[in-house]
Amino acid sequence: MESFLVYVIGAFVAGFSMCMLNIVVNPMLNTLGGGGNRGNQLVQLGGSCNSIGGTIAPILLGYLIGGNIKTATVGDAAPAMIIAMAIFVVAFVVIMLTNIPEPHMETAEEREARINNKVKDAHSPLSFRHFVLGAIAIFFYVGVEVGIPNMSNLYMSENPMVGPAVAGTFIAAYWFLMMCGRLIGGAIGGKVSSRTMLSTATLIAIAFILCLILIPETITVNMLGATIPLKMMFMFLTGLCTSVMWGATFNLATEGLGKYTPMASGIFMVMVCGGGILPFIQGLVADKIGVIGSYWIVIIGFAFILFYAIVGSKNVNKDIPVE
């Protein structure tokens, strides 16, 4: 407990930094692609870089901690934290030295006119139905993206036949498949619409999670020197589906927003709180009906994302001026 406060502060700083980066990175990538399919393509390719780190970290931490999570200490993870700090330093230098184009920003003339005339824009991103529903979809998306591997990690780490080292490798496989999915999404994103990509990926994800829930735990496979319940295979396969959901949802929700896109990106990052709220709810459900039963919360999240892809993503507010 003496390290808990330091951990919470560190988690806050890391989460805050991630949100700030995503607020600016996503609209910049979308702007570089000119929106539409090409904008989605660049967001997918950018997300694949994120997945590389997500693939390496669980493997590294799993083997640093070793086979018994009860004897693990904070010091066991220190080398990984030092590597992370070095990466942040390199990223800082690269960003400082790179000339990155900006999405729509208020010019000095626009700001002066707004102040002098006391003009208040009658609209905001929240005036667009497809954006509001998209923000809710992002809430569910981040929640299920985090909840799927987190609960699986708990399930496998507490299994004496598996342990944290093997569990970490399997969780890394989830993030690795997310990276593969984003690379595939980036390759086909210029030809396949965001709506088609999102709806197809969500349908497959629902099928995978149903397999995770319904396949009996007694059916096992031998992998990495451990006996793994077959249902856990569908956990990391779901990474192929969740990989493209962020980019496709962001692209659909910000399509046609024009000058409201930067503000919309900020609102999107507020909805990342789903990554803390939904897994918390899933954990409460797991306490009542078990880890596997808690994945019905994931099904609910995917169901809303599917509704958004098919129905809610249509822009019905094209009469609002966005220039």
Short mmCIF file of N, CA and C in Angstrom, two decimals, residues 2-89:
data_model
loop_
_atom_site.label_atom_id
_atom_site.label_comp_id
_atom_site.label_asym_id
_atom_site.label_seq_id
_atom_site.Cartn_x
_atom_site.Cartn_y
_atom_site.Cartn_z
N GLU A 2 2.13 1.15 0.47
CA GLU A 2 2.95 2.36 0.49
C GLU A 2 3.25 2.88 -0.91
N SER A 3 3.09 2.04 -1.93
CA SER A 3 3.35 2.46 -3.31
C SER A 3 2.08 2.82 -4.06
N PHE A 4 0.93 2.65 -3.43
CA PHE A 4 -0.33 2.81 -4.15
C PHE A 4 -0.54 4.25 -4.63
N LEU A 5 -0.23 5.24 -3.79
CA LEU A 5 -0.42 6.64 -4.18
C LEU A 5 0.46 6.99 -5.37
N VAL A 6 1.71 6.52 -5.35
CA VAL A 6 2.61 6.77 -6.48
C VAL A 6 2.05 6.13 -7.75
N TYR A 7 1.52 4.92 -7.59
CA TYR A 7 0.95 4.22 -8.74
C TYR A 7 -0.23 5.00 -9.33
N VAL A 8 -1.13 5.46 -8.46
CA VAL A 8 -2.31 6.19 -8.93
C VAL A 8 -1.91 7.48 -9.63
N ILE A 9 -0.95 8.22 -9.06
CA ILE A 9 -0.48 9.46 -9.70
C ILE A 9 0.14 9.16 -11.05
N GLY A 10 0.96 8.10 -11.10
CA GLY A 10 1.58 7.72 -12.37
C GLY A 10 0.56 7.32 -13.41
N ALA A 11 -0.46 6.57 -12.98
CA ALA A 11 -1.52 6.17 -13.90
C ALA A 11 -2.28 7.38 -14.43
N PHE A 12 -2.51 8.37 -13.57
CA PHE A 12 -3.20 9.59 -13.99
C PHE A 12 -2.38 10.34 -15.03
N VAL A 13 -1.08 10.51 -14.77
CA VAL A 13 -0.21 11.22 -15.71
C VAL A 13 -0.16 10.50 -17.05
N ALA A 14 -0.02 9.17 -17.01
CA ALA A 14 0.03 8.40 -18.26
C ALA A 14 -1.28 8.50 -19.03
N GLY A 15 -2.41 8.38 -18.31
CA GLY A 15 -3.71 8.47 -18.97
C GLY A 15 -3.98 9.85 -19.53
N PHE A 16 -3.62 10.89 -18.76
CA PHE A 16 -3.81 12.26 -19.23
C PHE A 16 -2.99 12.52 -20.48
N SER A 17 -1.76 12.04 -20.48
CA SER A 17 -0.88 12.24 -21.64
C SER A 17 -1.43 11.52 -22.87
N MET A 18 -1.94 10.31 -22.67
CA MET A 18 -2.52 9.56 -23.78
C MET A 18 -3.70 10.29 -24.38
N CYS A 19 -4.56 10.84 -23.50
CA CYS A 19 -5.73 11.57 -23.99
C CYS A 19 -5.32 12.80 -24.79
N MET A 20 -4.34 13.56 -24.30
CA MET A 20 -3.90 14.76 -24.99
C MET A 20 -3.33 14.42 -26.36
N LEU A 21 -2.57 13.33 -26.42
CA LEU A 21 -1.99 12.92 -27.71
C LEU A 21 -3.08 12.52 -28.69
N ASN A 22 -4.04 11.74 -28.22
CA ASN A 22 -5.10 11.28 -29.12
C ASN A 22 -6.00 12.41 -29.59
N ILE A 23 -6.17 13.44 -28.74
CA ILE A 23 -7.00 14.58 -29.13
C ILE A 23 -6.44 15.23 -30.39
N VAL A 24 -5.12 15.33 -30.48
CA VAL A 24 -4.52 16.01 -31.63
C VAL A 24 -4.15 15.05 -32.76
N VAL A 25 -3.78 13.81 -32.42
CA VAL A 25 -3.29 12.89 -33.45
C VAL A 25 -4.41 12.46 -34.39
N ASN A 26 -5.57 12.07 -33.83
CA ASN A 26 -6.64 11.55 -34.69
C ASN A 26 -7.14 12.56 -35.72
N PRO A 27 -7.48 13.81 -35.33
CA PRO A 27 -7.91 14.75 -36.37
C PRO A 27 -6.80 15.11 -37.35
N MET A 28 -5.53 15.10 -36.90
CA MET A 28 -4.44 15.38 -37.82
C MET A 28 -4.32 14.29 -38.88
N LEU A 29 -4.41 13.04 -38.47
CA LEU A 29 -4.36 11.94 -39.43
C LEU A 29 -5.55 12.00 -40.38
N ASN A 30 -6.73 12.29 -39.82
CA ASN A 30 -7.93 12.38 -40.66
C ASN A 30 -7.81 13.53 -41.65
N THR A 31 -7.21 14.66 -41.20
CA THR A 31 -7.02 15.82 -42.07
C THR A 31 -6.03 15.50 -43.18
N LEU A 32 -4.94 14.81 -42.83
CA LEU A 32 -3.94 14.44 -43.84
C LEU A 32 -4.56 13.58 -44.94
N GLY A 33 -5.54 12.73 -44.54
CA GLY A 33 -6.18 11.86 -45.52
C GLY A 33 -7.34 12.52 -46.23
N GLY A 34 -7.71 13.74 -45.82
CA GLY A 34 -8.82 14.43 -46.46
C GLY A 34 -10.16 13.87 -46.07
N GLY A 35 -10.24 13.19 -44.91
CA GLY A 35 -11.51 12.61 -44.46
C GLY A 35 -11.88 11.39 -45.29
N GLY A 36 -13.11 10.92 -45.12
CA GLY A 36 -13.60 9.77 -45.90
C GLY A 36 -12.78 8.52 -45.67
N ASN A 37 -12.77 7.65 -46.69
CA ASN A 37 -12.06 6.37 -46.58
C ASN A 37 -10.57 6.57 -46.36
N ARG A 38 -10.00 7.57 -47.04
CA ARG A 38 -8.56 7.81 -46.92
C ARG A 38 -8.21 8.28 -45.51
N GLY A 39 -9.06 9.11 -44.91
CA GLY A 39 -8.83 9.54 -43.54
C GLY A 39 -8.87 8.37 -42.58
N ASN A 40 -9.84 7.47 -42.77
CA ASN A 40 -9.94 6.27 -41.95
C ASN A 40 -8.70 5.40 -42.13
N GLN A 41 -8.19 5.34 -43.36
CA GLN A 41 -7.01 4.52 -43.65
C GLN A 41 -5.81 4.99 -42.84
N LEU A 42 -5.59 6.30 -42.79
CA LEU A 42 -4.44 6.83 -42.05
C LEU A 42 -4.61 6.65 -40.55
N VAL A 43 -5.85 6.79 -40.04
CA VAL A 43 -6.09 6.57 -38.62
C VAL A 43 -5.78 5.11 -38.25
N GLN A 44 -6.14 4.17 -39.15
CA GLN A 44 -5.86 2.76 -38.90
C GLN A 44 -4.35 2.50 -38.88
N LEU A 45 -3.63 3.09 -39.83
CA LEU A 45 -2.18 2.90 -39.87
C LEU A 45 -1.51 3.50 -38.64
N GLY A 46 -2.01 4.67 -38.21
CA GLY A 46 -1.46 5.28 -37.00
C GLY A 46 -1.73 4.41 -35.78
N GLY A 47 -2.92 3.82 -35.72
CA GLY A 47 -3.27 2.96 -34.60
C GLY A 47 -2.43 1.70 -34.54
N SER A 48 -1.94 1.24 -35.69
CA SER A 48 -1.10 0.03 -35.69
C SER A 48 0.20 0.28 -34.93
N CYS A 49 0.70 1.51 -34.98
CA CYS A 49 1.91 1.83 -34.22
C CYS A 49 1.63 1.74 -32.72
N ASN A 50 0.44 2.15 -32.32
CA ASN A 50 0.03 2.04 -30.92
C ASN A 50 0.00 0.57 -30.50
N SER A 51 -0.45 -0.29 -31.40
CA SER A 51 -0.59 -1.70 -31.07
C SER A 51 0.76 -2.39 -30.91
N ILE A 52 1.79 -1.87 -31.57
CA ILE A 52 3.12 -2.47 -31.42
C ILE A 52 3.55 -2.43 -29.96
N GLY A 53 3.37 -1.26 -29.34
CA GLY A 53 3.70 -1.14 -27.92
C GLY A 53 2.82 -2.01 -27.05
N GLY A 54 1.53 -2.10 -27.40
CA GLY A 54 0.62 -2.94 -26.64
C GLY A 54 0.95 -4.41 -26.76
N THR A 55 1.62 -4.80 -27.84
CA THR A 55 2.03 -6.18 -28.03
C THR A 55 3.26 -6.51 -27.19
N ILE A 56 4.22 -5.60 -27.19
CA ILE A 56 5.49 -5.85 -26.51
C ILE A 56 5.34 -5.80 -24.99
N ALA A 57 4.58 -4.82 -24.47
CA ALA A 57 4.53 -4.58 -23.03
C ALA A 57 4.06 -5.78 -22.20
N PRO A 58 2.93 -6.44 -22.53
CA PRO A 58 2.51 -7.57 -21.68
C PRO A 58 3.51 -8.72 -21.65
N ILE A 59 4.15 -9.00 -22.81
CA ILE A 59 5.15 -10.07 -22.84
C ILE A 59 6.31 -9.72 -21.93
N LEU A 60 6.81 -8.50 -22.07
CA LEU A 60 7.96 -8.06 -21.27
C LEU A 60 7.64 -8.09 -19.78
N LEU A 61 6.50 -7.53 -19.41
CA LEU A 61 6.12 -7.48 -18.00
C LEU A 61 5.84 -8.88 -17.45
N GLY A 62 5.22 -9.73 -18.27
CA GLY A 62 4.91 -11.09 -17.83
C GLY A 62 6.17 -11.86 -17.46
N TYR A 63 7.21 -11.74 -18.28
CA TYR A 63 8.44 -12.47 -18.01
C TYR A 63 9.29 -11.80 -16.93
N LEU A 64 9.16 -10.49 -16.77
CA LEU A 64 9.86 -9.82 -15.68
C LEU A 64 9.27 -10.23 -14.33
N ILE A 65 7.95 -10.34 -14.27
CA ILE A 65 7.29 -10.72 -13.03
C ILE A 65 7.53 -12.20 -12.72
N GLY A 66 7.54 -13.03 -13.78
CA GLY A 66 7.80 -14.44 -13.57
C GLY A 66 6.54 -15.25 -13.39
N GLY A 67 6.70 -16.41 -12.78
CA GLY A 67 5.61 -17.37 -12.73
C GLY A 67 4.65 -17.21 -11.58
N ASN A 68 4.96 -16.40 -10.58
CA ASN A 68 4.09 -16.30 -9.41
C ASN A 68 3.77 -14.84 -9.13
N ILE A 69 2.55 -14.46 -9.39
CA ILE A 69 2.14 -13.06 -9.23
C ILE A 69 2.11 -12.63 -7.76
N LYS A 70 1.97 -13.62 -6.84
CA LYS A 70 1.90 -13.29 -5.42
C LYS A 70 3.24 -12.82 -4.87
N THR A 71 4.35 -13.23 -5.49
CA THR A 71 5.67 -12.82 -5.02
C THR A 71 6.24 -11.66 -5.83
N ALA A 72 5.47 -11.15 -6.79
CA ALA A 72 5.96 -10.06 -7.65
C ALA A 72 6.09 -8.76 -6.86
N THR A 73 7.05 -7.94 -7.24
CA THR A 73 7.25 -6.63 -6.62
C THR A 73 7.26 -5.56 -7.69
N VAL A 74 7.09 -4.31 -7.25
CA VAL A 74 7.14 -3.18 -8.18
C VAL A 74 8.50 -3.12 -8.87
N GLY A 75 9.55 -3.46 -8.12
CA GLY A 75 10.90 -3.42 -8.68
C GLY A 75 11.09 -4.34 -9.88
N ASP A 76 10.30 -5.43 -9.95
CA ASP A 76 10.42 -6.35 -11.08
C ASP A 76 10.07 -5.68 -12.40
N ALA A 77 9.21 -4.68 -12.32
CA ALA A 77 8.76 -3.99 -13.54
C ALA A 77 9.58 -2.74 -13.83
N ALA A 78 10.55 -2.42 -12.97
CA ALA A 78 11.33 -1.18 -13.14
C ALA A 78 12.01 -1.08 -14.50
N PRO A 79 12.66 -2.15 -15.02
CA PRO A 79 13.30 -2.02 -16.34
C PRO A 79 12.33 -1.60 -17.43
N ALA A 80 11.11 -2.14 -17.39
CA ALA A 80 10.11 -1.77 -18.40
C ALA A 80 9.73 -0.30 -18.27
N MET A 81 9.64 0.19 -17.03
CA MET A 81 9.28 1.60 -16.83
C MET A 81 10.38 2.53 -17.33
N ILE A 82 11.63 2.13 -17.15
CA ILE A 82 12.77 2.93 -17.65
C ILE A 82 12.75 2.98 -19.17
N ILE A 83 12.44 1.84 -19.80
CA ILE A 83 12.33 1.81 -21.27
C ILE A 83 11.21 2.74 -21.72
N ALA A 84 10.08 2.72 -20.99
CA ALA A 84 8.94 3.57 -21.34
C ALA A 84 9.33 5.05 -21.27
N MET A 85 10.06 5.44 -20.23
CA MET A 85 10.49 6.83 -20.10
C MET A 85 11.42 7.24 -21.24
N ALA A 86 12.29 6.32 -21.65
CA ALA A 86 13.19 6.61 -22.77
C ALA A 86 12.41 6.82 -24.06
N ILE A 87 11.35 6.02 -24.25
CA ILE A 87 10.51 6.17 -25.44
C ILE A 87 9.82 7.53 -25.44
N PHE A 88 9.34 7.96 -24.26
CA PHE A 88 8.68 9.26 -24.16
C PHE A 88 9.64 10.40 -24.52
N VAL A 89 10.90 10.27 -24.10
CA VAL A 89 11.90 11.30 -24.41
C VAL A 89 12.12 11.37 -25.91
#
